[in-house]
Coordinates of C-alpha atoms and ligand atoms in Angstrom, one line a residue:
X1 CA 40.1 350.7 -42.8
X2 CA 43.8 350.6 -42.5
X3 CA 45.3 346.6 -42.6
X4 CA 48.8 346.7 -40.7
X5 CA 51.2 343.9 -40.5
X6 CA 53.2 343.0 -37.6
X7 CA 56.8 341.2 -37.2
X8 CA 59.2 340.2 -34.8
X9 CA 62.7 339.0 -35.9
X10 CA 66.2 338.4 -34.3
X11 CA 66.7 336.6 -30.8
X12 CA 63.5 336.9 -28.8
X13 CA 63.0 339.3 -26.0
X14 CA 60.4 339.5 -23.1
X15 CA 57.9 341.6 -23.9
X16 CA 57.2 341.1 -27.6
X17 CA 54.3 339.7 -26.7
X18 CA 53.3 342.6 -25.4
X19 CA 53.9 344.9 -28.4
X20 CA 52.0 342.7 -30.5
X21 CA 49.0 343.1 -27.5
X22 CA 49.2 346.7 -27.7
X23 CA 49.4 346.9 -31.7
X24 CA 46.4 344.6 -32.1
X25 CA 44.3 346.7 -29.1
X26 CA 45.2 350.1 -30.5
X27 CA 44.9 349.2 -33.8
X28 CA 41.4 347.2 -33.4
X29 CA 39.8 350.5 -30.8
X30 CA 40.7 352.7 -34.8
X31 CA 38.8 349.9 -36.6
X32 CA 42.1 348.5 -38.5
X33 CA 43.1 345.4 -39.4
X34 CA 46.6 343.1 -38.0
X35 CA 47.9 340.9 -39.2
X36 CA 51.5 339.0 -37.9
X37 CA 53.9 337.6 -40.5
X38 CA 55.3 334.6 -39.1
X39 CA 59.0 334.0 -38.3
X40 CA 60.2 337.5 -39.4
X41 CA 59.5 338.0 -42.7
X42 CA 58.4 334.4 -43.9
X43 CA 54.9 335.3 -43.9
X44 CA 55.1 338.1 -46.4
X45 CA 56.8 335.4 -48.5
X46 CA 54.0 333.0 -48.2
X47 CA 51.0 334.3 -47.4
X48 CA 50.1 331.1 -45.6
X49 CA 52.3 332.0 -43.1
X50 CA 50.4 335.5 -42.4
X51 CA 48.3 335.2 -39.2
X52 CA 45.4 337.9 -39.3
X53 CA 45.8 339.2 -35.5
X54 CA 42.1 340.3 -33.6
X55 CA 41.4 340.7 -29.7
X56 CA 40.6 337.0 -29.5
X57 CA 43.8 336.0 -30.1
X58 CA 45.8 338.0 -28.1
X59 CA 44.1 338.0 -24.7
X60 CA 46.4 337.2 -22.1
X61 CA 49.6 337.4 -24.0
X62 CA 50.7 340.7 -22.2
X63 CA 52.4 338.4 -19.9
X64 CA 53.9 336.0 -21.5
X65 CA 57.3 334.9 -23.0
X66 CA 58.6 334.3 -26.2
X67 CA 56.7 335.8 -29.4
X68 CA 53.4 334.4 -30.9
X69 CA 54.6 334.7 -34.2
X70 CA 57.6 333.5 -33.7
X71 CA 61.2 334.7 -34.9
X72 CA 64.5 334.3 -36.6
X73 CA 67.9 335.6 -36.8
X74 CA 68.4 333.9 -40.6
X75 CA 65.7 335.4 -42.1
X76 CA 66.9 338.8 -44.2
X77 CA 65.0 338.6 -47.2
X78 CA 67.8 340.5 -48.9
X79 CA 70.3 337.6 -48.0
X80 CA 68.1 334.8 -47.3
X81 CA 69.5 331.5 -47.5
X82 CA 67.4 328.7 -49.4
X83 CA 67.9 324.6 -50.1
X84 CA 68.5 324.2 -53.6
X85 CA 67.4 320.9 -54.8
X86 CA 70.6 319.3 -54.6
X87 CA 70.0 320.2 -50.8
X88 CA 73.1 322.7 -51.0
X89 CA 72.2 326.2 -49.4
X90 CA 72.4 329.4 -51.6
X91 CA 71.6 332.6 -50.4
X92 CA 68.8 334.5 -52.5
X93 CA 67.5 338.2 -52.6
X94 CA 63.6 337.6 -52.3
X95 CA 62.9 341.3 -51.2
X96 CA 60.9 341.9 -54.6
X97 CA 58.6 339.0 -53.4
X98 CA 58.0 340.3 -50.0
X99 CA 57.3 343.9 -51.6
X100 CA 54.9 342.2 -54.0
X101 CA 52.7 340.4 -51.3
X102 CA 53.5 343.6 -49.1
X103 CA 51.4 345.1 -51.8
X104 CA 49.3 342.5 -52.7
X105 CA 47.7 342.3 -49.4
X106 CA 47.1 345.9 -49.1
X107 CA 49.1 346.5 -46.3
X108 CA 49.6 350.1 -45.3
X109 CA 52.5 349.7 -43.2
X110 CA 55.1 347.1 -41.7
X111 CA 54.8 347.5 -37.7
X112 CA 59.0 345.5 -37.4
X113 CA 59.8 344.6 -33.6
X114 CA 63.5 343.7 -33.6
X115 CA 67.4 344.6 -32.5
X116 CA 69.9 346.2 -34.8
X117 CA 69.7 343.8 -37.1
X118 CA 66.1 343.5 -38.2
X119 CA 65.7 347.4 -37.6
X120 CA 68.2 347.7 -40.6
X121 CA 66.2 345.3 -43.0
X122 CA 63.6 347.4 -42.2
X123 CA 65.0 350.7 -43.0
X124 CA 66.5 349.4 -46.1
X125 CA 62.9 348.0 -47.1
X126 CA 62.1 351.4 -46.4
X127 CA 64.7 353.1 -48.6
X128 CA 65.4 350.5 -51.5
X129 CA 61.6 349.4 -52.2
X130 CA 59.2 352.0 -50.7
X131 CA 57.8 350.1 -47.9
X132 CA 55.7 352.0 -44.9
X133 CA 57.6 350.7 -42.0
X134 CA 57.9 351.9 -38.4
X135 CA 60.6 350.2 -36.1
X136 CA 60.1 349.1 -32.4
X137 CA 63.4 348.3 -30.5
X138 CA 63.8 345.3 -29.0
X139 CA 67.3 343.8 -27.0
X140 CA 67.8 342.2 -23.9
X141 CA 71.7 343.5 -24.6
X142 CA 70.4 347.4 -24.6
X143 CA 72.7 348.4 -26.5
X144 CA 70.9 350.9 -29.1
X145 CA 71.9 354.4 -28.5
X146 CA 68.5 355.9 -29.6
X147 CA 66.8 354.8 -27.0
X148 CA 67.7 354.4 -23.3
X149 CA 66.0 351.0 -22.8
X150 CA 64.8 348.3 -24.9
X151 CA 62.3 346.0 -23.4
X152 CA 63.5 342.8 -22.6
X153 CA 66.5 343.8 -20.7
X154 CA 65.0 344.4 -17.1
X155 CA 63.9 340.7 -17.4
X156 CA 67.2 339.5 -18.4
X157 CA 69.0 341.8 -15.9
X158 CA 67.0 340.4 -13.0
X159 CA 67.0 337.0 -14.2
X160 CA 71.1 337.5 -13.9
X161 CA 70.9 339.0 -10.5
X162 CA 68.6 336.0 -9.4
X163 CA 71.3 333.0 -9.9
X164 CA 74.2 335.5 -8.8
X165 CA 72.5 336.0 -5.6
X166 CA 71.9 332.4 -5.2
X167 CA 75.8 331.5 -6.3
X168 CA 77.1 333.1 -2.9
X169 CA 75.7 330.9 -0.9
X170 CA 77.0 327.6 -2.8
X171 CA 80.6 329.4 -3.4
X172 CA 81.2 330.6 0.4
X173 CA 80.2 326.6 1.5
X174 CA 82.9 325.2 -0.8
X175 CA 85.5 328.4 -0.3
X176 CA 85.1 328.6 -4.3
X177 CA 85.4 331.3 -7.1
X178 CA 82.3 331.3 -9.3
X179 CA 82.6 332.7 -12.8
X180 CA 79.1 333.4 -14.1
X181 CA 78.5 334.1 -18.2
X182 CA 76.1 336.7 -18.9
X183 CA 74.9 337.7 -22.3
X184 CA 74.9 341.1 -23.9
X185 CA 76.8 340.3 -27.3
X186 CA 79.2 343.8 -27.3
X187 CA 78.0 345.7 -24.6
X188 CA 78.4 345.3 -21.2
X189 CA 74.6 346.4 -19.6
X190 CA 73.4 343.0 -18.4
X191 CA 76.8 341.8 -17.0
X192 CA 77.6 345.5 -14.5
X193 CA 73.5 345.9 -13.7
X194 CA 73.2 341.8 -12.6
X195 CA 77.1 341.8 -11.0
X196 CA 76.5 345.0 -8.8
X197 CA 73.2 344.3 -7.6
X198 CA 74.1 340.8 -7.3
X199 CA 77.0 341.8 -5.4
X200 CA 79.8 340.4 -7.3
X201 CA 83.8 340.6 -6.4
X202 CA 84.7 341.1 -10.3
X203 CA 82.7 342.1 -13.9
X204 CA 84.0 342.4 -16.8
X205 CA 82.8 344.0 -19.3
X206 CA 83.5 344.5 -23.4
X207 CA 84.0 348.1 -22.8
X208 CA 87.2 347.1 -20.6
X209 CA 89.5 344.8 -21.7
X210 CA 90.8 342.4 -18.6
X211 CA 94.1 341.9 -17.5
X212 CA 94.1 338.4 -15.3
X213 CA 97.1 339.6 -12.7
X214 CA 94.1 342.8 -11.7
X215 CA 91.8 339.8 -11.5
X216 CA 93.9 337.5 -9.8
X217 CA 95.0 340.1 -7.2
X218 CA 91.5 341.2 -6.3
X219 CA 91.0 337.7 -5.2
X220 CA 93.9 337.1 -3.2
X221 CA 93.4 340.9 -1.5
X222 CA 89.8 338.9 -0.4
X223 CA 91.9 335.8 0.9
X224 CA 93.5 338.8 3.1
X225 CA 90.4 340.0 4.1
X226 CA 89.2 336.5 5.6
X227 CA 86.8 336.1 2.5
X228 CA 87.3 332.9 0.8
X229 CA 85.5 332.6 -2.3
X230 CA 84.3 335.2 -5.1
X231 CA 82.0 335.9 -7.4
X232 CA 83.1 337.1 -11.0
X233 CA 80.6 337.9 -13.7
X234 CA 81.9 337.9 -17.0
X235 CA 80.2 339.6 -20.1
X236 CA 80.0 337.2 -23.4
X237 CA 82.0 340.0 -25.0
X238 CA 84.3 340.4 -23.2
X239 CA 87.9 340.0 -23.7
X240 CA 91.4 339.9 -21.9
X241 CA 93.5 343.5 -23.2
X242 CA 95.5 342.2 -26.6
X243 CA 93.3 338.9 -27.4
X244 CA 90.3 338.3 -29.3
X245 CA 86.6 337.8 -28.3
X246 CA 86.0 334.7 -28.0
X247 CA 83.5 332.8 -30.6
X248 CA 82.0 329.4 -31.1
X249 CA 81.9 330.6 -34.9
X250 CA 79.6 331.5 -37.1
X251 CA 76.8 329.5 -36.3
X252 CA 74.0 329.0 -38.6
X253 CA 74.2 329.9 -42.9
X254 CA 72.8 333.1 -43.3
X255 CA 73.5 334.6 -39.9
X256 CA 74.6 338.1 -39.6
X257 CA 76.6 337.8 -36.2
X258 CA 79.1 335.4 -35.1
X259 CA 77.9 333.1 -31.8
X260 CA 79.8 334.3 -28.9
X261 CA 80.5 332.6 -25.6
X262 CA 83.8 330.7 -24.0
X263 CA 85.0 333.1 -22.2
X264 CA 83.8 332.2 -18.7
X265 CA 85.1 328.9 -18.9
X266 CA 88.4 330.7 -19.9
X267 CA 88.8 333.0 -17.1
X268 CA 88.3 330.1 -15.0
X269 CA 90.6 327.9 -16.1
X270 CA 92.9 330.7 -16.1
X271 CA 91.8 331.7 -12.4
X272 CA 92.4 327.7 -11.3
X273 CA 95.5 327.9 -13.0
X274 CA 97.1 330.7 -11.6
X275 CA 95.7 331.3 -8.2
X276 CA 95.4 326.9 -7.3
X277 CA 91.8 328.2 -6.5
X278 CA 88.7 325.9 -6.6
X279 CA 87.2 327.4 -9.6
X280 CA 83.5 326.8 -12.0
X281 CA 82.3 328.5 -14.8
X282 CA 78.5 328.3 -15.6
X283 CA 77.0 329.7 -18.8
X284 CA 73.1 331.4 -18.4
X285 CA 72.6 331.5 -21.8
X286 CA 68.9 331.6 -23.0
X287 CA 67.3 331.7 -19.7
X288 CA 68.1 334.8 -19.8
X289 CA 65.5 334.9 -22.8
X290 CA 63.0 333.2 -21.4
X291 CA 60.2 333.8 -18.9
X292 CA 57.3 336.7 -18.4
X293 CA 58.6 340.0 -18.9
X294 CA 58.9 342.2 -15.4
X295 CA 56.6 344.8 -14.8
X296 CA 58.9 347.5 -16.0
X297 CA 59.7 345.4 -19.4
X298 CA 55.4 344.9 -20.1
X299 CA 55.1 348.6 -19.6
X300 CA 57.5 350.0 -22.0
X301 CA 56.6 346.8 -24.3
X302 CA 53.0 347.8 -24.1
X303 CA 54.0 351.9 -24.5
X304 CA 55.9 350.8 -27.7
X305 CA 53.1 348.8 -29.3
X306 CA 50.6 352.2 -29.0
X307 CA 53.0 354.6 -29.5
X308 CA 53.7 352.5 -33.1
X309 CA 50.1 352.5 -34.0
X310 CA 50.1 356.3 -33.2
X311 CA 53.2 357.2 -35.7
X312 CA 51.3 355.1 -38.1
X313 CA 47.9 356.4 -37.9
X314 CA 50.2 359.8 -38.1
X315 CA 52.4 358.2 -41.6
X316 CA 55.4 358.6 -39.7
X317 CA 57.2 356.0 -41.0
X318 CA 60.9 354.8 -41.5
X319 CA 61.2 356.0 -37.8
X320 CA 61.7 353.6 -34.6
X321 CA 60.1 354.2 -31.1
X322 CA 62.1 355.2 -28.0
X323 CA 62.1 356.6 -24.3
X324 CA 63.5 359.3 -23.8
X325 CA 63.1 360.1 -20.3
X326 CA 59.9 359.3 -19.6
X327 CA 58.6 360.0 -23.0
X328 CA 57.7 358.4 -26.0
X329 CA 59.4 359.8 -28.9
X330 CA 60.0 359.0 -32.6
X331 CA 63.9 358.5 -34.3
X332 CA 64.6 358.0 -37.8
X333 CA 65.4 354.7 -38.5
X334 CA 68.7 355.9 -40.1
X335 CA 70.1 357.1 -36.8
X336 CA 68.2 354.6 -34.6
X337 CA 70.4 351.9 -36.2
X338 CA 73.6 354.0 -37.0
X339 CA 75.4 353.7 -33.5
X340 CA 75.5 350.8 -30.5
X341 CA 74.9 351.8 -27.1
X342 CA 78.0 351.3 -24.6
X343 CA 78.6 350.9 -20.8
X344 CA 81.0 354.8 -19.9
X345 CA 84.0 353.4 -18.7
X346 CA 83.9 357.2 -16.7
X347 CA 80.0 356.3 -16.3
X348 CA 78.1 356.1 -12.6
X349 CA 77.8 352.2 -12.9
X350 CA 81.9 351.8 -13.3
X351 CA 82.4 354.5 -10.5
X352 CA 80.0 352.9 -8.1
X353 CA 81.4 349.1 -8.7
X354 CA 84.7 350.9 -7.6
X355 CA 83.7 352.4 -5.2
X356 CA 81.8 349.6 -3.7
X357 CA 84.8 347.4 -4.1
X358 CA 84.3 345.6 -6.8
X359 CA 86.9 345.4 -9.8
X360 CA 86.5 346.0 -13.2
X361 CA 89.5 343.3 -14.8
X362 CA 92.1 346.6 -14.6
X363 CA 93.7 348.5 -11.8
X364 CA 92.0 351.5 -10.7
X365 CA 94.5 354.2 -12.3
X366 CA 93.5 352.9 -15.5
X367 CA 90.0 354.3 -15.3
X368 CA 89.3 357.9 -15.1
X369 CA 88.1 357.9 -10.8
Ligands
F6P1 O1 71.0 339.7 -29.0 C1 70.4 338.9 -28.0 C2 71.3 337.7 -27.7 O2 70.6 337.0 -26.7 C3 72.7 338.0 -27.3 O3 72.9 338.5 -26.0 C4 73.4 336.7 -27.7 O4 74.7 336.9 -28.0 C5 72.6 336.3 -28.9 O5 71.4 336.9 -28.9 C6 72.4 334.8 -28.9 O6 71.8 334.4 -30.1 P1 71.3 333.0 -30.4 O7 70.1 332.7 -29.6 O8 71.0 333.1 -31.9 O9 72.4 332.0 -30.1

């Protein structure tokens, strides 16, 4: 009898749920034990916060939002900030305590569903204190290079393309330029997927840097061509050539990344300023978090979950899943975190936006089509 333990950590995706369904099936049909540790790693730091994990408990999850076992983007036992008693926050390394209940509880291996950032805790739990762990990749950004989708982001993607499809109709009524904020922290997937199928006028993207006149001239070459009012989707991260991302700081103690957003509101204000347009910015923000996975995201959430159960009935370990075409494969957790995954600026999705006259926030000599 093997007794596993299951966590999810960083922003939540849909489709952890069902990982955790597929870890806890495949797991129980061997005759071995789950168990989830609550809120990333707080349940391997107080065992009361460990959840043992059987059929029961996850029926009808596969379809569900959110995680079960909840999550946190604060929670690196290496770094992990605690209230001292003067109520001041200090931050702590209790990795020795989670390796000791790691232990304690006879676990065999550490089944860690996250982004870049929890995938790295894991690998260094791996490397520093000997743990068993095997990684499944999770992002609604997409942005890891080992694998070419992380579940989560079909969801978010479509729940973009949803509210940009209904912006036309309320910008053509009021002749108005819409500037939509899509997440995706430094890559630009979410923002060129929802903006072309959503049929947008302008994206931009982290992986070009804007020039307002390009964007300004795009919309008075649509006045010219009797259309009235735009749609411009804007990428959280990205940025006009020569200035900074734009934060809203670092956000909580003991958060690895800074809390991006703004820059919608200033690409409006800079569109209303320079072109006299009617112009609104609107932020999506978490929704694109929330909801039941898609189809597509359940499937590949539910492949992940076996295939981890597979590489650890096989000790694989300190390896992540990932599709590689249509196949399942296994990466070590070295590489799987060591490089981010970026939209080609000389990529298909840039070419067809161009060629489907939409503009990328820079004038068409200054990408390679
Ligand atoms: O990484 C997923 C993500 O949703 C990013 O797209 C976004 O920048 C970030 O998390 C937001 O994090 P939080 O929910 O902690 O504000």
């Amino acid at each position: 009898m093997k007794k596993i333990v299951i966590s999810t950590g960083g922003g939540d995706a849909p489709g952890l749920n069902a990982v955790i369904y597929a870890v806890v099936m495949a797991s129980h049909a061997r005759g071995w034990e789950v168990y989830g540790s609550r809120s990333g790693y707080l349940g391997l730091l107080d065992l009361d916060e460990l959840v043992r994990l059987t059929p029961d408990k996850v029926a009808d999850i596969t379809s569900t939002g959110g995680t079960i076992i909840g999550s946190t983007n604060k929670g690196n036992p290496f770094a992990m900030p605690i209230e001292n008693l003067a109520g001041e926050v200090e931050i702590h390394d209790v990795s020795d305590r989670v390796m000791k209940n790691f232990n304690r509880m006879g676990f065999a291996c550490h089944i860690a569903i996250g982004g870049d950032g929890s995938l790295e805790i894991a690998h260094r739990f791996a490397v520093e204190k000997g743990m068993n762990v095997i990684g499944v990749p999770k992002t609604i950004d997409n942005d890891l290079e080992a694998t070419q989708s992380t579940f989560g982001f079909d969801t978010a993607v479509s729940t973009a393309t949803e509210a940009i499809d209904k912006l036309h109709s309320t910008a053509k009524s009021h002749d108005r330029v819409m500037v939509v904020e899509v997440m995706g922290r430094d890559s630009g997937w979410i923002a060129v997927n929802s903006g072309i199928s959503g049929g947008a006028d302008i994206i931009l993207i982290p992986e070009i840097p804007f020039d307002m006149d390009e964007i300004c001239k795009k919309l008075d070459d649509n006045e010219l061509h009797n259309k009235d009012y735009a749609i411009v989707v804007v990428a959280e991260g990205a940025s006009a050539k020569d200035a900074e991302v734009i934060t809203k700081g670092a956000g909580e103690v003991g958060r690895a990344e800074k809390v991006l957003g703004g820059v919608g509101t200033w690409v409006a204000q800079e569109i209303s300023k320079r072109t006299k347009k009617d112009t609104r910015a609107l932020v999506l923000g978490h929704l694109q978090r929330g909801g039941s996975p898609t189809t597509c995201d359940r499937l590949l959430a539910l492949r992940f979950g076996a295939t981890a159960v597979r590489l650890a009935e096989n000790q694989q370990y300190d390896h992540m899943v990932a599709l590689a075409g249509d196949e399942m494969i296994a990466v070590p957790l070295e590489r799987a975190i060591s490089k981010r995954k970026k939209v080609p600026r000389d990529g298909d999705r840039v070419r067809t936006a161009l060629e489907i006259g939409i503009c990328m926030g820079v004038s068409q000599e200054e990408l390679p089509f």
